[in-house]
Coordinates of C-alpha atoms in Angstrom, one line a residue:
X1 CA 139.4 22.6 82.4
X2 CA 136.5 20.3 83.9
X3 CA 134.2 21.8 86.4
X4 CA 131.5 19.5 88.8
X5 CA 129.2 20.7 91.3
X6 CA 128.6 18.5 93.7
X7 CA 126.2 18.4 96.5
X8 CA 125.6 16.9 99.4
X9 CA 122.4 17.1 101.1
X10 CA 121.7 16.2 104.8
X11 CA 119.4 16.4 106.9
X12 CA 121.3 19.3 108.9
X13 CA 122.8 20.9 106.3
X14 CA 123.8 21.3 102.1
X15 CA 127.5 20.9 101.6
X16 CA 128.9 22.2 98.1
X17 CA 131.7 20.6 96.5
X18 CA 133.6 22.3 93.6
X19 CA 136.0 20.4 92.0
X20 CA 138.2 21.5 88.5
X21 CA 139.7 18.4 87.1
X22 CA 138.3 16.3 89.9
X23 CA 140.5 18.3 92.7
X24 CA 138.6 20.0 95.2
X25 CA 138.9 24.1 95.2
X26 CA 136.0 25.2 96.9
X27 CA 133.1 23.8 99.9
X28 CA 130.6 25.6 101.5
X29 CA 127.7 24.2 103.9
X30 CA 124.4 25.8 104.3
X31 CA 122.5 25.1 107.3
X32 CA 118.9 23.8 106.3
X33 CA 115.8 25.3 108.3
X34 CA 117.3 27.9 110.0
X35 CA 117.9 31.7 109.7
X36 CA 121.5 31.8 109.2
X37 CA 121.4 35.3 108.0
X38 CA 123.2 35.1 104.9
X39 CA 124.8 37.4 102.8
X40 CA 121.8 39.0 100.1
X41 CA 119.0 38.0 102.9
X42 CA 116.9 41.3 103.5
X43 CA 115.4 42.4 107.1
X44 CA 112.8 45.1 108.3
X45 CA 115.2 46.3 111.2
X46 CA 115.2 48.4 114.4
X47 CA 117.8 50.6 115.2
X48 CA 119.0 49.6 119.0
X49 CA 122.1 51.9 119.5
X50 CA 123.6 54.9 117.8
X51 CA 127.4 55.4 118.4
X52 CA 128.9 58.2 117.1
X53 CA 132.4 57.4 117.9
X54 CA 132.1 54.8 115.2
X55 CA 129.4 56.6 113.1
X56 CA 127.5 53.5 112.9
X57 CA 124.5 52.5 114.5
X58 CA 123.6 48.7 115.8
X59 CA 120.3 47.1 114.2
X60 CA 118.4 44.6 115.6
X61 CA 117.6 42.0 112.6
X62 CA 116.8 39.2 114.6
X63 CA 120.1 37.5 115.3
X64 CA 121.6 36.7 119.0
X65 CA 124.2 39.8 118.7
X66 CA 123.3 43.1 117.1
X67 CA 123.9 44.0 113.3
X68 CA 126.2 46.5 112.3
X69 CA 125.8 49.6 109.8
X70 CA 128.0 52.2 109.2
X71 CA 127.5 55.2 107.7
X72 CA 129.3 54.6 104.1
X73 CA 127.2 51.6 103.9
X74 CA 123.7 54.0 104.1
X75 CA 124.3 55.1 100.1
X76 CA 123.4 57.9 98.7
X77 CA 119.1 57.3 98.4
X78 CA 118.8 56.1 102.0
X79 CA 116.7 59.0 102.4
X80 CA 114.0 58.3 99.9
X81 CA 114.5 54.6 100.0
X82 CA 113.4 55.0 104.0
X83 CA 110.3 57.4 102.6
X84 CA 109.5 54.4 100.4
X85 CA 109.7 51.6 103.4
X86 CA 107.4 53.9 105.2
X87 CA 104.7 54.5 102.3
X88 CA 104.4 51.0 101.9
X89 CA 104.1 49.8 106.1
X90 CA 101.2 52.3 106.1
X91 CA 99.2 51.9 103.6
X92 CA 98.8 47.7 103.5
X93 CA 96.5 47.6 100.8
X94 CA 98.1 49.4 97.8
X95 CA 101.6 49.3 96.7
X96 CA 103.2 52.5 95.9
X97 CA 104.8 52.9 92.2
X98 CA 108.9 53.4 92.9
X99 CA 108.6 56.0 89.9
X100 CA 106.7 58.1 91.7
X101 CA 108.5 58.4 94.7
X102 CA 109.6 61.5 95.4
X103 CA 113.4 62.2 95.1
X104 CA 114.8 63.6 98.2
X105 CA 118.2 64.9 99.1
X106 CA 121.3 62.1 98.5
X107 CA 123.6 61.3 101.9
X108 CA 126.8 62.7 101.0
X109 CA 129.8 60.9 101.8
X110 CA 130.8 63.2 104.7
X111 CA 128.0 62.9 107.6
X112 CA 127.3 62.0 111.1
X113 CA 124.8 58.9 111.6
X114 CA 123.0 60.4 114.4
X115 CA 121.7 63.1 112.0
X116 CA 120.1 60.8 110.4
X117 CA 119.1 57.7 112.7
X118 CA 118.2 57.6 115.6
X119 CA 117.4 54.8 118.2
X120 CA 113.9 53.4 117.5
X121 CA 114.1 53.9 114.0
X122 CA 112.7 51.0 111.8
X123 CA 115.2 50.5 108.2
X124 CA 115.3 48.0 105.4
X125 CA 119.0 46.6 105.5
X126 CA 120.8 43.7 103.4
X127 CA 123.6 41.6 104.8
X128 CA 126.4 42.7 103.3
X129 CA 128.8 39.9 105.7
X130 CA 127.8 37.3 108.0
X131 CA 128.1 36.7 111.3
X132 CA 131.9 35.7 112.0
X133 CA 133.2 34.1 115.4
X134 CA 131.9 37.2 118.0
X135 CA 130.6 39.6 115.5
X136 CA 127.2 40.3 114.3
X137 CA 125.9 40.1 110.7
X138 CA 127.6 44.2 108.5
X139 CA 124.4 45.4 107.0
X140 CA 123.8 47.2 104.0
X141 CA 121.2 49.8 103.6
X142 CA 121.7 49.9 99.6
X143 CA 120.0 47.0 98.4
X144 CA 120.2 45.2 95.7
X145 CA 118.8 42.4 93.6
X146 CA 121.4 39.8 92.1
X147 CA 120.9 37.8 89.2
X148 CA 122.7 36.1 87.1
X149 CA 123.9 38.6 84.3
X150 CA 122.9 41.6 86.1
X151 CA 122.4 43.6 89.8
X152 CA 118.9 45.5 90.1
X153 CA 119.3 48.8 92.4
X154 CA 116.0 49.7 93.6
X155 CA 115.9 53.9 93.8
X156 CA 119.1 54.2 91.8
X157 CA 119.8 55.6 88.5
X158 CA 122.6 54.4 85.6
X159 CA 124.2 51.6 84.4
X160 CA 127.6 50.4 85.2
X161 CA 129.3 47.8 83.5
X162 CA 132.2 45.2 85.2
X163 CA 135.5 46.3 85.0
X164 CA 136.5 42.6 83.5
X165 CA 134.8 43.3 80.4
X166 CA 137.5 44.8 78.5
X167 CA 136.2 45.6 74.7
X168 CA 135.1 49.0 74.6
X169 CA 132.5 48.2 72.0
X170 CA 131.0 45.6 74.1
X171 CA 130.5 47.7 77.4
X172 CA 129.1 50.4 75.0
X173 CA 126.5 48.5 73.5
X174 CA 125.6 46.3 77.0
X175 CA 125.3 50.3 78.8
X176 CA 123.1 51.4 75.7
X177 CA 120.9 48.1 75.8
X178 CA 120.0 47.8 79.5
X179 CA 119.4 52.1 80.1
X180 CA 116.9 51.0 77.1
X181 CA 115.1 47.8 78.8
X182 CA 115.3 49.1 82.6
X183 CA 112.1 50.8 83.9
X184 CA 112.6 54.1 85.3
X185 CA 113.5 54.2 89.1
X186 CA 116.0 51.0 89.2
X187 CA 120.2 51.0 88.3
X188 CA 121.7 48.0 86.9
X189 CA 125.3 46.9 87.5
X190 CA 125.8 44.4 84.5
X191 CA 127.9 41.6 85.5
X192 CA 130.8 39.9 83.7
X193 CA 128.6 36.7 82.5
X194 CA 126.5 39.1 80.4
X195 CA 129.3 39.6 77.9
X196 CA 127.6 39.0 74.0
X197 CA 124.5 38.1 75.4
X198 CA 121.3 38.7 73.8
X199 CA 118.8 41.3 74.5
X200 CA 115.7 39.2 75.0
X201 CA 118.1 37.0 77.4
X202 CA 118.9 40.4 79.6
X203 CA 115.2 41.6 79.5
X204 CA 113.9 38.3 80.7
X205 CA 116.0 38.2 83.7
X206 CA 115.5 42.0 84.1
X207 CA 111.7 41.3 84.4
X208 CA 112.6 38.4 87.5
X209 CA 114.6 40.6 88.9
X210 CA 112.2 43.7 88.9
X211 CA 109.4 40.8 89.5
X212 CA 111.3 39.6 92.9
X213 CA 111.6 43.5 94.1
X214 CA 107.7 43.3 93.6
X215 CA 107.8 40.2 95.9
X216 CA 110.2 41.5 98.3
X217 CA 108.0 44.8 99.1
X218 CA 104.8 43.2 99.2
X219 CA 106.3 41.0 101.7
X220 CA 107.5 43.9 103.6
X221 CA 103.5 45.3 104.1
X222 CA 102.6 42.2 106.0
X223 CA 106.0 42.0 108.0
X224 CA 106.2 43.6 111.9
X225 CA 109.7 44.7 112.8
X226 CA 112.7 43.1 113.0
X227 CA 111.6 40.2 110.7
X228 CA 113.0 38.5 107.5
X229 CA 111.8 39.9 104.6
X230 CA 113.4 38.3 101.4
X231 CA 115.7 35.6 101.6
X232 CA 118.6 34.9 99.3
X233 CA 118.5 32.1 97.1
X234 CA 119.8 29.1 98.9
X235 CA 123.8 28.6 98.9
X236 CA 123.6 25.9 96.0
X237 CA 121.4 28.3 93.7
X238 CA 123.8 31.0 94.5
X239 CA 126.8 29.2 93.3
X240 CA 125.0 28.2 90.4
X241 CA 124.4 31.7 89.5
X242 CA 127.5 33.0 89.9
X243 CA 129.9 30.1 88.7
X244 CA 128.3 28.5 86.0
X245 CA 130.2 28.7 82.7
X246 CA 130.8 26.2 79.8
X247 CA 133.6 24.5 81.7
X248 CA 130.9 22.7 84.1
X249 CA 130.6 19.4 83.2
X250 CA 128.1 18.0 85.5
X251 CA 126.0 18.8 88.6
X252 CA 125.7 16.1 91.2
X253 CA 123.0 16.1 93.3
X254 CA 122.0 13.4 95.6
X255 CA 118.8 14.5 97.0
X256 CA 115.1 14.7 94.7
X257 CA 114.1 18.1 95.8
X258 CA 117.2 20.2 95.2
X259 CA 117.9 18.3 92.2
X260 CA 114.5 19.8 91.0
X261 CA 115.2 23.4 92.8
X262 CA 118.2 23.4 90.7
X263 CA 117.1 22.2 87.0
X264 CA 113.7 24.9 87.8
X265 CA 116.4 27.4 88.3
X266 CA 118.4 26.4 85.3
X267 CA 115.4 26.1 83.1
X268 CA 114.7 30.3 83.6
X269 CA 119.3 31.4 83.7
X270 CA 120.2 28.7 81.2
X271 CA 118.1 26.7 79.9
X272 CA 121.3 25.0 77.4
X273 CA 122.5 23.9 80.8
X274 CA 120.0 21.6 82.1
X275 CA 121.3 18.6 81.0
X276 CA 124.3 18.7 82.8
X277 CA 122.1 18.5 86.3
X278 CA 121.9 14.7 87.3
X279 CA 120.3 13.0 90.4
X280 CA 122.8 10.7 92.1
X281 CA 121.4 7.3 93.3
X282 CA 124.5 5.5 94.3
X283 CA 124.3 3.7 97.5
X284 CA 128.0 5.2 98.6
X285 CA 128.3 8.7 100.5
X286 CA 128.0 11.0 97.3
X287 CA 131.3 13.2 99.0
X288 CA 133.3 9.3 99.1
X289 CA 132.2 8.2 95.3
X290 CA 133.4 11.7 94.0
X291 CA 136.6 11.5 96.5
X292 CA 135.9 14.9 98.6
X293 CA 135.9 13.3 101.3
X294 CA 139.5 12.3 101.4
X295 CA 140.5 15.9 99.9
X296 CA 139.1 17.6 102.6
X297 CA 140.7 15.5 105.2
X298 CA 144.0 15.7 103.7
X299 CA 143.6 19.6 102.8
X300 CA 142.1 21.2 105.8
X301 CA 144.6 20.5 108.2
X302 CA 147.1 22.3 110.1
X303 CA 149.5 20.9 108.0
X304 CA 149.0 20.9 104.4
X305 CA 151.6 19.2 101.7
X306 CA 152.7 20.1 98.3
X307 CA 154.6 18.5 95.8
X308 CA 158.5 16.9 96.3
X309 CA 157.9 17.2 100.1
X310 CA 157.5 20.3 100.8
X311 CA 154.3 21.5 103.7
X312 CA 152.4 24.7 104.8
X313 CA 151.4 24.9 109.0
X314 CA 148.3 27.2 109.0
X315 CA 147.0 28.9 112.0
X316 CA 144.3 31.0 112.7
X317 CA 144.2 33.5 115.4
X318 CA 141.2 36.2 116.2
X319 CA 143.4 39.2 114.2
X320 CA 144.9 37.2 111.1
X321 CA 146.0 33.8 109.0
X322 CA 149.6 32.6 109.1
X323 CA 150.7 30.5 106.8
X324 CA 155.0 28.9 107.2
X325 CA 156.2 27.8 104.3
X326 CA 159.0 24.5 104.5
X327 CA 160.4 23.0 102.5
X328 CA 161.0 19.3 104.4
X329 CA 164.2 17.1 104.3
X330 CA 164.5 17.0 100.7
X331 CA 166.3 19.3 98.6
X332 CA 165.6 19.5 94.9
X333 CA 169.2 21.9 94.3
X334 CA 172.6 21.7 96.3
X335 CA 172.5 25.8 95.8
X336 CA 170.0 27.1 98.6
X337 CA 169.2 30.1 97.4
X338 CA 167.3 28.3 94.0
X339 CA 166.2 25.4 96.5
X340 CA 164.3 27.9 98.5
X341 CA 162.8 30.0 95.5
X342 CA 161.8 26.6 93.6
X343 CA 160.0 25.4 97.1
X344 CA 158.6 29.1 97.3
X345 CA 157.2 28.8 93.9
X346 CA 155.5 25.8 94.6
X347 CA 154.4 26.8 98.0
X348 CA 152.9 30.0 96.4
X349 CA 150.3 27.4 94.1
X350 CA 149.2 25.4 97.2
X351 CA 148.6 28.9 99.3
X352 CA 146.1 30.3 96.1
X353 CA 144.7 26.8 96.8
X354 CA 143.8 27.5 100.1
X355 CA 142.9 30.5 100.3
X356 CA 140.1 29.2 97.9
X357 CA 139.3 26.4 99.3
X358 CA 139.2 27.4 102.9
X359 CA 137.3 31.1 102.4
X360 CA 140.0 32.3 104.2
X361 CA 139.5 36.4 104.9
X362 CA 141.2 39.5 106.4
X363 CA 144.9 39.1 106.6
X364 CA 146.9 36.9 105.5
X365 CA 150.6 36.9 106.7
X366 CA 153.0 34.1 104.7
X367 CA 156.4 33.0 106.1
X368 CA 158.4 32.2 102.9
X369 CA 161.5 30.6 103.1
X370 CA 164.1 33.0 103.3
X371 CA 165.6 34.8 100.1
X372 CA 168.4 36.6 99.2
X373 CA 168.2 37.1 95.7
X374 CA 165.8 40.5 94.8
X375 CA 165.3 39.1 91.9
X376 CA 163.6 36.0 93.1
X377 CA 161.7 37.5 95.9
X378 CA 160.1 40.3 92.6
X379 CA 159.3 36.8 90.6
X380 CA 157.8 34.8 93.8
X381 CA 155.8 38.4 94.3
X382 CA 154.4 38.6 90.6
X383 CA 153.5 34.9 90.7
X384 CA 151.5 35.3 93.4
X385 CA 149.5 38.4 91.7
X386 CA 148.9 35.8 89.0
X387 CA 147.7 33.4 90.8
X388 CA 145.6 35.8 92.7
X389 CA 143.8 37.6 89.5
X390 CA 141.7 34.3 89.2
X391 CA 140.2 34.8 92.9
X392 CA 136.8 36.1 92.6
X393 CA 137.4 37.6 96.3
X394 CA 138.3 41.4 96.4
X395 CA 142.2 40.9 97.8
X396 CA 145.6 43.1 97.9
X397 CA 148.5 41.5 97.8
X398 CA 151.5 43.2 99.2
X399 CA 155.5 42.9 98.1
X400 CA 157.9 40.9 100.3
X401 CA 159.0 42.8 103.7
X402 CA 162.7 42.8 104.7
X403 CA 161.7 39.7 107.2
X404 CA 160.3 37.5 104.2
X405 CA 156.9 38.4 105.2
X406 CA 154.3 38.7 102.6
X407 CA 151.0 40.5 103.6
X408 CA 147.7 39.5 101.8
X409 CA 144.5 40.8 102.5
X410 CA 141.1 39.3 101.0
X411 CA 137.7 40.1 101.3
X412 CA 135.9 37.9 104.1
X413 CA 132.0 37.9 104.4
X414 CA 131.6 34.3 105.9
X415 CA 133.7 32.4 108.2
X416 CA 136.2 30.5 107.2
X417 CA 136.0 26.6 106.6
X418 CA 137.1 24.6 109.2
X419 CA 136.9 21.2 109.5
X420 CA 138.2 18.5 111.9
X421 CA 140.9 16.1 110.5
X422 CA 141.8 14.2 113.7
X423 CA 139.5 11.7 115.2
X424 CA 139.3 10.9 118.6
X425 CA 139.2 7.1 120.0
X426 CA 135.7 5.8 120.0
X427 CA 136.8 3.1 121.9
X428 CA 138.7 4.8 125.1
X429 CA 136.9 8.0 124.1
X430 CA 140.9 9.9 124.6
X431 CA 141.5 7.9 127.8
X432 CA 144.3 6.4 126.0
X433 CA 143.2 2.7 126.5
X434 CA 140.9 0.6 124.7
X435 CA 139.1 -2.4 124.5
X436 CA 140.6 -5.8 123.2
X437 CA 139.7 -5.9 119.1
X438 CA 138.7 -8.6 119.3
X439 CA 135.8 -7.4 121.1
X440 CA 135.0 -5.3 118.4
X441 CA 132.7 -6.4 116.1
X442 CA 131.0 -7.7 118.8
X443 CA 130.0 -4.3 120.2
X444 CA 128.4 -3.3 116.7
X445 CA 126.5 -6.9 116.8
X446 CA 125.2 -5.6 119.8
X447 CA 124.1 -2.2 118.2
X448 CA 122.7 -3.4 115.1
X449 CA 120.7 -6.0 117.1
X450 CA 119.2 -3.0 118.8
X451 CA 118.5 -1.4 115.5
X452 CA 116.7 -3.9 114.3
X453 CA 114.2 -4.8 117.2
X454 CA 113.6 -0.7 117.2
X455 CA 113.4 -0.4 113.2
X456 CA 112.9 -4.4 111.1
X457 CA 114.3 -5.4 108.7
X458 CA 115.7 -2.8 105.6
X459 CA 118.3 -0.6 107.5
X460 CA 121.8 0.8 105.9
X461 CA 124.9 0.6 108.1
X462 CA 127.5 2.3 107.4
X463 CA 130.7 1.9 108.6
X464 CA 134.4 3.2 108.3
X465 CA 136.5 1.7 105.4
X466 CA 138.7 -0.6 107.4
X467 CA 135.6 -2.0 109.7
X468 CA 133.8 -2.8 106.3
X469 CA 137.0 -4.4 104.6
X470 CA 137.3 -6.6 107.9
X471 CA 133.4 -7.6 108.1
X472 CA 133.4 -8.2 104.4
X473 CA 136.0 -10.8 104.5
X474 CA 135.4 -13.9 102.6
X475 CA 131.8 -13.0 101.3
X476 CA 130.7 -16.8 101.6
X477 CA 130.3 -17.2 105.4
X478 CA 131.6 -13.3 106.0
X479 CA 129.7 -11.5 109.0
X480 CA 128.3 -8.7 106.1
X481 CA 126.2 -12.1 104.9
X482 CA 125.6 -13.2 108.1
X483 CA 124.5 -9.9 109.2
X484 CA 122.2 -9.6 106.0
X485 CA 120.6 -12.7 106.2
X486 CA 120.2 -12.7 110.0
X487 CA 119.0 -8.6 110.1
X488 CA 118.5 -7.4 106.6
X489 CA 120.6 -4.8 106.8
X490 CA 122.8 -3.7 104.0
X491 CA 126.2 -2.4 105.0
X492 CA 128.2 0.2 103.3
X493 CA 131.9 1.9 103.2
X494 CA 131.4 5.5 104.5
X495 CA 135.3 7.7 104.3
X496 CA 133.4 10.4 107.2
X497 CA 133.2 7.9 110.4
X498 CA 135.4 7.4 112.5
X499 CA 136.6 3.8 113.3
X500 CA 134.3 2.6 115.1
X501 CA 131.7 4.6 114.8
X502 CA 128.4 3.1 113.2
X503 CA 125.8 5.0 111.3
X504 CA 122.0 3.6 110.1
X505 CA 119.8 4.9 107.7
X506 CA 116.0 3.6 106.9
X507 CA 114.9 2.9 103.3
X508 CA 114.0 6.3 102.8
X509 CA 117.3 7.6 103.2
X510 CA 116.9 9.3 106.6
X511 CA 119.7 8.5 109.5
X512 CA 118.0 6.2 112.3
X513 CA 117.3 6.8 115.9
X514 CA 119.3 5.0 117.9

């Protein structure tokens, strides 16, 4: 299987592309130069209300609507990780050793918050979720430090080793290694990726990650409360860290200072790796040459298709997913019962599909086609368990009801992708009537005319597929030579704009004032 990253970066934001054998399965966006309080980012918080009926208390970490922390997510060394925070906000000069912090009494599972915070108090917390539709950011007051092949736990003690690694003489030897490289006063959770790796691989990146706590702390003794204390690595360094295997075959980057974030990056997780990092010049959209563009238009809509006809409708509403499985006008069997377990079947592979590619979170409820058979509806369930074992979400996936119902649940800590398929009119703006087309590409004469009296000569236009196809026309005497020759502007094909729309870019790649 082929893997490519690829990445788009925009002014506004950094959209991630994952493709396997060039089909799109995952895309995130990170919004560039703001707080957007994602999950790892650390915050010197202020408790703003206790409520005991939900034995949580709400923080105040900077965001519109406060954060939320619940008891269970305190862990068991709040208590000396709190006498820590408070050691170092006092004394701005020195930094205190975390081995010789004094130990004090673990929070037990069973407790009340309020015997323990109270409003006013200042905390060290970690997004554990983001903000989704109404809700604030779920904190964390157990931090952590994630890397690559490993999880640093400030004030913690032990090593754990993922579940996934299965040989016994493996997990012994990784447990034996790190409790022998880790300075006293930190756990490690070894991660999957660190299967047969070397020891002087594990220590260097034990060192970064003990290094960044250094950074994050002495951060902390020059930060006021309710501020930002340690930021995450950006979206596109995270999915770097935690997806990189053998299987990628390239990285595309289109923009000169990620493309150097990430091969920086690369050079201290895996340095073997660097030279599959590579800059993309190409004058086309970098999400049209690589085709995600089109597979995002055609898979994030209501209505999804899959193979011989067959579609999903997916709504969202505020408590859960539904997806409806049909299974169109064609029939692959005269016998409906095997008609609607083949279409289930194939329905089953889509759904995994978007479940990935969406983020889709909480419940899930799927409306198979009806079933008699028990024996189909146990082989659709045990599919889908397959399917579901290579989702790196934490998910549950529950046997058919009597109503043909199957109930899902996956682990959500960002909003969902949602993107907007339909395009609106530019012409008649939804009034239902537009201007003659002839009249057209007269209107972006006009525009580009504009453009050039405000910018010269050396803009990029680009314009939807069809608009391009019709301005290209004939090449010898076409209005894309007139254009060029009259304006100096170079037109290109861009899959994201609507039909009319128009969109210019100056030689340095940034998008025009209008």
């Amino acid at each position: 299987m082929k893997s490519e990253l690829i990445v788009d970066v925009q002014p506004q934001e950094i959209a991630i592309a994952l493709t396997e054998d060039d089909r799109l399965q995952e895309i995130n966006r990170e919004k560039r130069n703001a707080d957007n309080f994602a999950v790892g980012n650390i915050y010197y918080g202020r408790v703003k209300k206790v409520m005991p009926a939900l034995n949580a208390v709400f923080v105040d970490v900077g965001y519109e609507k406060e954060a939320f922390l619940h008891y269970l997510d305190l862990g068991p060394q709040f208590r000396t990780i709190q006498s820590y925070v408070t050691k170092v906000v006092s004394d701005r000069r020195r930094l205190p050793g975390i081995d010789k912090i004094k130990r004090l009494q673990e929070v037990g599972k069973e407790g009340k918050i309020e015997d323990i915070l109270k409003v006013g108090d200042t905390l060290l917390v970690q997004v554990s979720k983001e903000p989704i539709n109404t809700k604030g950011p779920r904190l964390t007051a157990e931090i952590s430090i994630a890397g690559r092949n490993m999880v640093l736990i400030p004030m913690s003690d032990g090593v754990m080793v993922s579940q996934k690694i299965k040989r016994e003489s493996e997990r012994s030897r990784l447990k034996q290694l790190v409790s022998s490289i880790k300075p006293h006063g930190y756990g490690v959770i070894v991660r999957t990726v660190a299967e047969d790796k070397r020891v002087a691989e594990l220590d260097s990146e034990l060192r970064l990650l003990v290094d960044r706590w250094h950074d994050t702390v002495k951060t902390l003794q020059q930060k006021e409360p309710v501020s930002l204390v340690s930021e995450e690595l950006g979206r596109t360094l995270g999915i770097v860290r935690d997806m990189l295997s053998p299987s990628f075959s390239s990285i595309q980057i289109n923009d000169k200072a990620v493309y150097d974030e990430v091969q920086q990056y690369l050079k201290l997780i895996a340095p073997e790796s660097t030279k599959i990092v590579k800059l993309y010049k190409g004058e086309q959209p970098i999400f049209d040459k690589f085709d995600i563009t089109r597979q995002m238009k055609t898979g994030l809509g209501r209505t999804v298709g899959f193979k011989h006809g067959g579609y999903l409708i997916i709504d969202k509403t505020e408590a859960l997913f539904s997806i409806d499985v049909n299974s169109g006008s064609k029939k692959l069997y005269d016998d409906q019962e095997e008609n609607a377990f083949q279409y289930n079947m194939m329905a089953a592979d889509e759904i995994m599909h978007q479940l990935r590619l969406r983020d889709i979170g909480g419940i899930i409820i799927i409306d198979f086609i009806d079933m008699d058979s028990k024996e189909h509806q146990q082989q659709l369930y045990d599919h889908m368990r397959e399917l579901m074992k290579r989702d790196r979400a934490k998910h549950n996936v529950l046997p058919l009801s009597k109503f043909g119902l199957m109930q899902i649940t996956r682990q959500r800590v960002r909003p969902a992708v949602e993107m907007e398929v339909t395009e609106t009119c530019p012409t008649c703006m939804g009034k239902g009537k537009i201007q003659s087309s002839l009249l057209f590409t007269d209107q972006i004469e006009e525009e580009l005319k504009h453009m050039f009296e405000q910018h010269g000569r050396g803009l990029k236009m680009h314009l939807h597929p069809f608009v391009y196809a019709y301005v290209s026309r004939g090449w010898i005497g076409s209005l894309k030579q007139r254009w060029f020759v009259q304006y100096g502007v170079r037109i290109i094909e861009n899959q994201a704009l609507g039909m009319l729309e128009t969109r210019f870019y100056d030689d340095k790649g940034n998008i025009a004032e209008k």
